[in-house]
PDB file of C-alpha atoms and ligand atoms in Angstrom:
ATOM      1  CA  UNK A   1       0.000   0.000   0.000  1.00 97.00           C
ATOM      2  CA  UNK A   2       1.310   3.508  -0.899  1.00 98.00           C
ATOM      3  CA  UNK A   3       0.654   6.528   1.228  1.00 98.00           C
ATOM      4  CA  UNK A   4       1.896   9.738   0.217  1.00 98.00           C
ATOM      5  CA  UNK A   5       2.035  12.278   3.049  1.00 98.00           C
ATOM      6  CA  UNK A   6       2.068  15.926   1.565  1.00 98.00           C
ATOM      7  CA  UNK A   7       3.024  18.797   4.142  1.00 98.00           C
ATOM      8  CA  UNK A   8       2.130  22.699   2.563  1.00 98.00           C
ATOM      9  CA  UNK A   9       4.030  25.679   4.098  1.00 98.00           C
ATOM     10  CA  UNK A  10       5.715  26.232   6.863  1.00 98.00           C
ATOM     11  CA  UNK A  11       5.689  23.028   8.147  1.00 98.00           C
ATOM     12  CA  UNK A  12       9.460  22.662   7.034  1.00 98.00           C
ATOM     13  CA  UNK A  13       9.799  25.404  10.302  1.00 97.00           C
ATOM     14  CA  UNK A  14       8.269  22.879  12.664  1.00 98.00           C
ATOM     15  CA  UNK A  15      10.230  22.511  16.031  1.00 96.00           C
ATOM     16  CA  UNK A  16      11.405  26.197  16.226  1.00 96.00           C
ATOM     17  CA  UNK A  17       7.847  27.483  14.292  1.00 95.00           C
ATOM     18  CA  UNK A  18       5.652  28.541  17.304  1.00 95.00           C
ATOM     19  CA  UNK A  19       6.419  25.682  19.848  1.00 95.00           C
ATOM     20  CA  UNK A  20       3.929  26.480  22.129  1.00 95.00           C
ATOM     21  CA  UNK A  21       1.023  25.756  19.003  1.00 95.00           C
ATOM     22  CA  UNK A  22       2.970  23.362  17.281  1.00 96.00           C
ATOM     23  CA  UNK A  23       4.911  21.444  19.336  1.00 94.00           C
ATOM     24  CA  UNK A  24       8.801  20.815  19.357  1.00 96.00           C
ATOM     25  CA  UNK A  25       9.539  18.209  16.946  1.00 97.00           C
ATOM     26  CA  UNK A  26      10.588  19.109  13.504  1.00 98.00           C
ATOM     27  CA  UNK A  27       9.353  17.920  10.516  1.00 98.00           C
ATOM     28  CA  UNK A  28      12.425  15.682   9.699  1.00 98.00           C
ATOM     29  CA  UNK A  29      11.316  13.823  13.001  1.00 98.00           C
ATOM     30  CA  UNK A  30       7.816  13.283  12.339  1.00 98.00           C
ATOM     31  CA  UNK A  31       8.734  11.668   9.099  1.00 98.00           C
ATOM     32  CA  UNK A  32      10.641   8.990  11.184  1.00 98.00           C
ATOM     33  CA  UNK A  33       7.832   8.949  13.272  1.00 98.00           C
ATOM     34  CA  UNK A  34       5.175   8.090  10.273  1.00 98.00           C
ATOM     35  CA  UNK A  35       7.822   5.648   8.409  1.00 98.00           C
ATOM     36  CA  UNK A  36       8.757   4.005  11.768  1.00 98.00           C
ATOM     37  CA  UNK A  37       4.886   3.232  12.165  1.00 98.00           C
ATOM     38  CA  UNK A  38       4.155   2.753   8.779  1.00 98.00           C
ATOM     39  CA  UNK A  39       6.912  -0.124   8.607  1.00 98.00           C
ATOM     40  CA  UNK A  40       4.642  -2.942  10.731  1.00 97.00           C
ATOM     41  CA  UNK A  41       1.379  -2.132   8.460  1.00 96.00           C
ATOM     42  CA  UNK A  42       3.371  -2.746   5.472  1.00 95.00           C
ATOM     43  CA  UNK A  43       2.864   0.457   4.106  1.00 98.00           C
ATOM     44  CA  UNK A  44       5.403   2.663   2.098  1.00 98.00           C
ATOM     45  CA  UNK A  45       5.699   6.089   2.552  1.00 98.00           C
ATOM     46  CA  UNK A  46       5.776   9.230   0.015  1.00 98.00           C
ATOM     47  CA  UNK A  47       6.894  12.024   2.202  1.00 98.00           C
ATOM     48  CA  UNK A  48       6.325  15.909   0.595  1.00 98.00           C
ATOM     49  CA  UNK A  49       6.933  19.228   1.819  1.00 98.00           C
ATOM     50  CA  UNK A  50       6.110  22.541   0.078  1.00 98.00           C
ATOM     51  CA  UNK A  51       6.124  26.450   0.226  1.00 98.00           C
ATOM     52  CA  UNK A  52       4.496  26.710  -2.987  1.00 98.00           C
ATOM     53  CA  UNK A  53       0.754  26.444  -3.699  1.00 98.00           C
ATOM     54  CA  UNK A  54       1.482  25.440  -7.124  1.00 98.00           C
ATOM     55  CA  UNK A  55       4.300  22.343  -6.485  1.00 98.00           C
ATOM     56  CA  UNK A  56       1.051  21.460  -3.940  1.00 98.00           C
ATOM     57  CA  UNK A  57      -1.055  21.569  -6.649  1.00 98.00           C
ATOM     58  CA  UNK A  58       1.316  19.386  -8.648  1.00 98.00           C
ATOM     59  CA  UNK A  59       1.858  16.903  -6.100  1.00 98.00           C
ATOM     60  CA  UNK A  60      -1.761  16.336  -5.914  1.00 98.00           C
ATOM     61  CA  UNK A  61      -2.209  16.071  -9.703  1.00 98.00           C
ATOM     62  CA  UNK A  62       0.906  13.524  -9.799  1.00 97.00           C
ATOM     63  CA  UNK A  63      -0.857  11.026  -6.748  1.00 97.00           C
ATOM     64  CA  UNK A  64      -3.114   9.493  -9.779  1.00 91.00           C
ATOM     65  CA  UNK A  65      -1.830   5.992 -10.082  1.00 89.00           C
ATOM     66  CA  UNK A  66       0.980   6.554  -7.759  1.00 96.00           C
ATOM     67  CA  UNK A  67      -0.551   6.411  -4.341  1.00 98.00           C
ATOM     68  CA  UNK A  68      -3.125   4.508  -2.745  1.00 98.00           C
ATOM     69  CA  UNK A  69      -4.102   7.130  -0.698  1.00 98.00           C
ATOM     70  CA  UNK A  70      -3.103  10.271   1.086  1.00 98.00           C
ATOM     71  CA  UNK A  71      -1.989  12.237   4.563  1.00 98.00           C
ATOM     72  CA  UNK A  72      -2.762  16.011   3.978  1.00 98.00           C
ATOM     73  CA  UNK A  73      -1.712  18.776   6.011  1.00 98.00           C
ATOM     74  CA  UNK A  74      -2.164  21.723   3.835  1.00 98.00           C
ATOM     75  CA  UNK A  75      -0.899  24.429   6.120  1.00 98.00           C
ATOM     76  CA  UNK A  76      -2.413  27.594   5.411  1.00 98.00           C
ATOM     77  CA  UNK A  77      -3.383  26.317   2.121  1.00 98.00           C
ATOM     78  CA  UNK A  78      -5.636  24.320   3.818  1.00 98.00           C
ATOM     79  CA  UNK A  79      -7.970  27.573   4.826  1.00 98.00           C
ATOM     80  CA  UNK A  80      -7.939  29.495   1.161  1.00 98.00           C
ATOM     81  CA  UNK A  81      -6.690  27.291  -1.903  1.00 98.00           C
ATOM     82  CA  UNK A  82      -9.456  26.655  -4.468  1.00 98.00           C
ATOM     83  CA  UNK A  83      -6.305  25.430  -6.404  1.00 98.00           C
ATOM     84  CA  UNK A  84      -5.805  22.586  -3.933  1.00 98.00           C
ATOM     85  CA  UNK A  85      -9.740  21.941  -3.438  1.00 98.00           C
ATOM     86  CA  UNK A  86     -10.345  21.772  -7.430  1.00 98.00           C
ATOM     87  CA  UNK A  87      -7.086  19.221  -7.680  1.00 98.00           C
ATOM     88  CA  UNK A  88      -8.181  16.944  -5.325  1.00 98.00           C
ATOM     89  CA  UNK A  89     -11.585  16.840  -7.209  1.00 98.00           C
ATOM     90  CA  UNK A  90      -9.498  16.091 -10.257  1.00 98.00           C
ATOM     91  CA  UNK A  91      -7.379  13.375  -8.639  1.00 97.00           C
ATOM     92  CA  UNK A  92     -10.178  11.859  -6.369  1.00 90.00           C
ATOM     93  CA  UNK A  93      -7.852   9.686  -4.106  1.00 96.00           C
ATOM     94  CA  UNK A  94      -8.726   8.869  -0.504  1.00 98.00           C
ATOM     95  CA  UNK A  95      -7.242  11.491   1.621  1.00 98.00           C
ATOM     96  CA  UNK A  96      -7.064  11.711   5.360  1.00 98.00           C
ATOM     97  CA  UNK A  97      -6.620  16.094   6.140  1.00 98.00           C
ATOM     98  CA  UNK A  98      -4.362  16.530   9.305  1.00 98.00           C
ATOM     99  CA  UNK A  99      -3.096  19.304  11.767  1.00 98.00           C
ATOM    100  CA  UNK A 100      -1.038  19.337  14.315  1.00 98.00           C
ATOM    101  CA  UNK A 101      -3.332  22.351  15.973  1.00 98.00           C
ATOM    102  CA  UNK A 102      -6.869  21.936  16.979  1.00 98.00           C
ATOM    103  CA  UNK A 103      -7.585  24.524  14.004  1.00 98.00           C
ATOM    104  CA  UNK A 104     -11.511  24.586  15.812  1.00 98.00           C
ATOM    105  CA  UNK A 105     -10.304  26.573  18.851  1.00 97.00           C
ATOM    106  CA  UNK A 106      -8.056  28.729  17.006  1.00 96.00           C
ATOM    107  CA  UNK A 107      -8.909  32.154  15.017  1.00 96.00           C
ATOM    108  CA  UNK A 108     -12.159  32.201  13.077  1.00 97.00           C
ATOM    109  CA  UNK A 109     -10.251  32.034   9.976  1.00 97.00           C
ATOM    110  CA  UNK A 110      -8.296  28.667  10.485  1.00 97.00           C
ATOM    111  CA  UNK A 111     -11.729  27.192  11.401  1.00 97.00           C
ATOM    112  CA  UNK A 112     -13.090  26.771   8.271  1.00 97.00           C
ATOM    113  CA  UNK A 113     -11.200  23.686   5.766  1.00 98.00           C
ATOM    114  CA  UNK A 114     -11.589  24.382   1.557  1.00 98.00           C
ATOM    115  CA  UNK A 115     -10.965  20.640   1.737  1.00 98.00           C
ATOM    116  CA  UNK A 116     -12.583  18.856   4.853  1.00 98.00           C
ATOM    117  CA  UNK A 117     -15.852  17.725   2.642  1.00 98.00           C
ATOM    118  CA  UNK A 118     -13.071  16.074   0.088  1.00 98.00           C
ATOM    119  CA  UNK A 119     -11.584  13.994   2.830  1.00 98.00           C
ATOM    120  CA  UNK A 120     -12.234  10.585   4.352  1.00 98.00           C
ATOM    121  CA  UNK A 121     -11.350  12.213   7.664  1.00 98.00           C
ATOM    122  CA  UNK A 122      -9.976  14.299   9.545  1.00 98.00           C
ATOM    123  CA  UNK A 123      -7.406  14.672  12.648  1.00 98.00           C
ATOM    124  CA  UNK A 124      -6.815  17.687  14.363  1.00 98.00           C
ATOM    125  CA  UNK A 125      -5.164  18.669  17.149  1.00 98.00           C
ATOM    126  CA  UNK A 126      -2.829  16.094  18.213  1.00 98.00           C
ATOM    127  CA  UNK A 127       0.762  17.271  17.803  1.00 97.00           C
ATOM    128  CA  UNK A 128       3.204  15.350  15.888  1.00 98.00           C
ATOM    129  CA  UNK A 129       0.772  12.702  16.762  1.00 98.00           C
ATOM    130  CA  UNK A 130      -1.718  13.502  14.369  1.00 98.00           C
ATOM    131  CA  UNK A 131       0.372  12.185  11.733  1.00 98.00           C
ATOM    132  CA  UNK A 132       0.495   8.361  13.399  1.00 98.00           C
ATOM    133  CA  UNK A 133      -3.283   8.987  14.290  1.00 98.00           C
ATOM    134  CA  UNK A 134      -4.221   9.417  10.373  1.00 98.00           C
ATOM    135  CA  UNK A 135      -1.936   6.822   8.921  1.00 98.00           C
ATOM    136  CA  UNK A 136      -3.891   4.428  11.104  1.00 98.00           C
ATOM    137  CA  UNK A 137      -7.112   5.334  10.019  1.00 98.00           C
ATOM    138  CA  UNK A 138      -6.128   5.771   6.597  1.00 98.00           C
ATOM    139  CA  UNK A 139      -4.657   2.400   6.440  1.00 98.00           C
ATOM    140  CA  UNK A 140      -7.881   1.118   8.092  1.00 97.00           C
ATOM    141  CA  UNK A 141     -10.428   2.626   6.049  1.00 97.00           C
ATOM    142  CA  UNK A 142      -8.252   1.079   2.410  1.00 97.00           C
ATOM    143  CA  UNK A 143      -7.765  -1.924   4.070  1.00 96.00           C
ATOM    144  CA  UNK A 144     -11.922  -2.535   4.587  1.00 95.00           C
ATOM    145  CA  UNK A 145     -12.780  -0.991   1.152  1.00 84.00           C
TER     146      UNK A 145
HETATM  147  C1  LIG B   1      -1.731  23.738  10.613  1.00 79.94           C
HETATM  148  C2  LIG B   1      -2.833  24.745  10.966  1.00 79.94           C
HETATM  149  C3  LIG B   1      -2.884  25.867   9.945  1.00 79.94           C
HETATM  150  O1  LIG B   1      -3.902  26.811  10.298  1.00 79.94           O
HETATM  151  C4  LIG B   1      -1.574  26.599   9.881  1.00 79.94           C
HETATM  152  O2  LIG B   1      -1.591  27.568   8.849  1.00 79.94           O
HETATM  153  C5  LIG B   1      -0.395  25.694   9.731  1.00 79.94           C
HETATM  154  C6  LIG B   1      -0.385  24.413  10.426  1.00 79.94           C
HETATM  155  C7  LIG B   1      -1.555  22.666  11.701  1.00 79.94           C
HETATM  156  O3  LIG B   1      -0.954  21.639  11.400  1.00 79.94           O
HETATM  157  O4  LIG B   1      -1.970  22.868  12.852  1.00 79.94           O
HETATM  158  O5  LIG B   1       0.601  26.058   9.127  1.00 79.94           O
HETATM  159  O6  LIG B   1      -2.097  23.064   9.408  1.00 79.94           O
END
């Protein structure tokens, strides 16, 4: 099974970004986090990082036929990108969106996803954790389809 895990802007910052909303542990180590877990469900992982709404765009458009399915954390992407909504129409693969911020108790304008509707699910709030916590339901949910 092939996830890819695409991570929009910013998130390359993680671990000195804003500790006290994001947490302390950079990027680099929630990738060994997700492969680590990833390893025992026999799934292989894509890992992505961007700054650029357009390379998100493009990573989106390339998942057709490559991935199996999909851990999205858009960033702030994730609160104003038709670009991103409208490719993930295109592409139509199962998608799980994630954030390491409970983006429901912070400012109005993180509250509201362009791409919640689009997803199987979504995870919110749990730190670096939120990455293991949507790999296991993704895997779950292809696993019983
Ligand atoms: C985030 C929440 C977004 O509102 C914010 O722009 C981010 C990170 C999160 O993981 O909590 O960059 O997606």
């Amino acid at each position: 099974m092939r996830i890819a895990v695409l991570n929009g802007p910013n998130l390359n910052l993680l671990g000195q970004r804003e500790p006290e909303v994001y947490g302390r542990t950079s990027l680099n180590e929630i990738e060994s986090m997700v492969r680590e877990a990833a390893r025992p469900m026999g799934a292989e992982i894509q890992w992505f990082q961007t700054n650029h709404e357009g390379a998100l765009v493009e990573a989106v458009q390339g998942l057709q036929d490559r991935a199996d399915g999909a851990l999205i954390n858009a960033a702030a992407f994730t609160h104003s990108s038709l670009a991103l909504r409208d490719a993930l129409l295109a592409v139509r693969i199962p998608f799980v969106e994630l954030h390491l911020s409970n983006i429901f108790a912070r400012e109005p304008e993180r509250r509201h996803s362009v791409i919640a509707d689009l997803a199987v699910g979504m995870v919110t709030g749990f730190g670096a954790q939120s990455y293991v916590l949507a790999l296991q339901a993704l895997v779950g949910r292809l696993r019983a389809a």
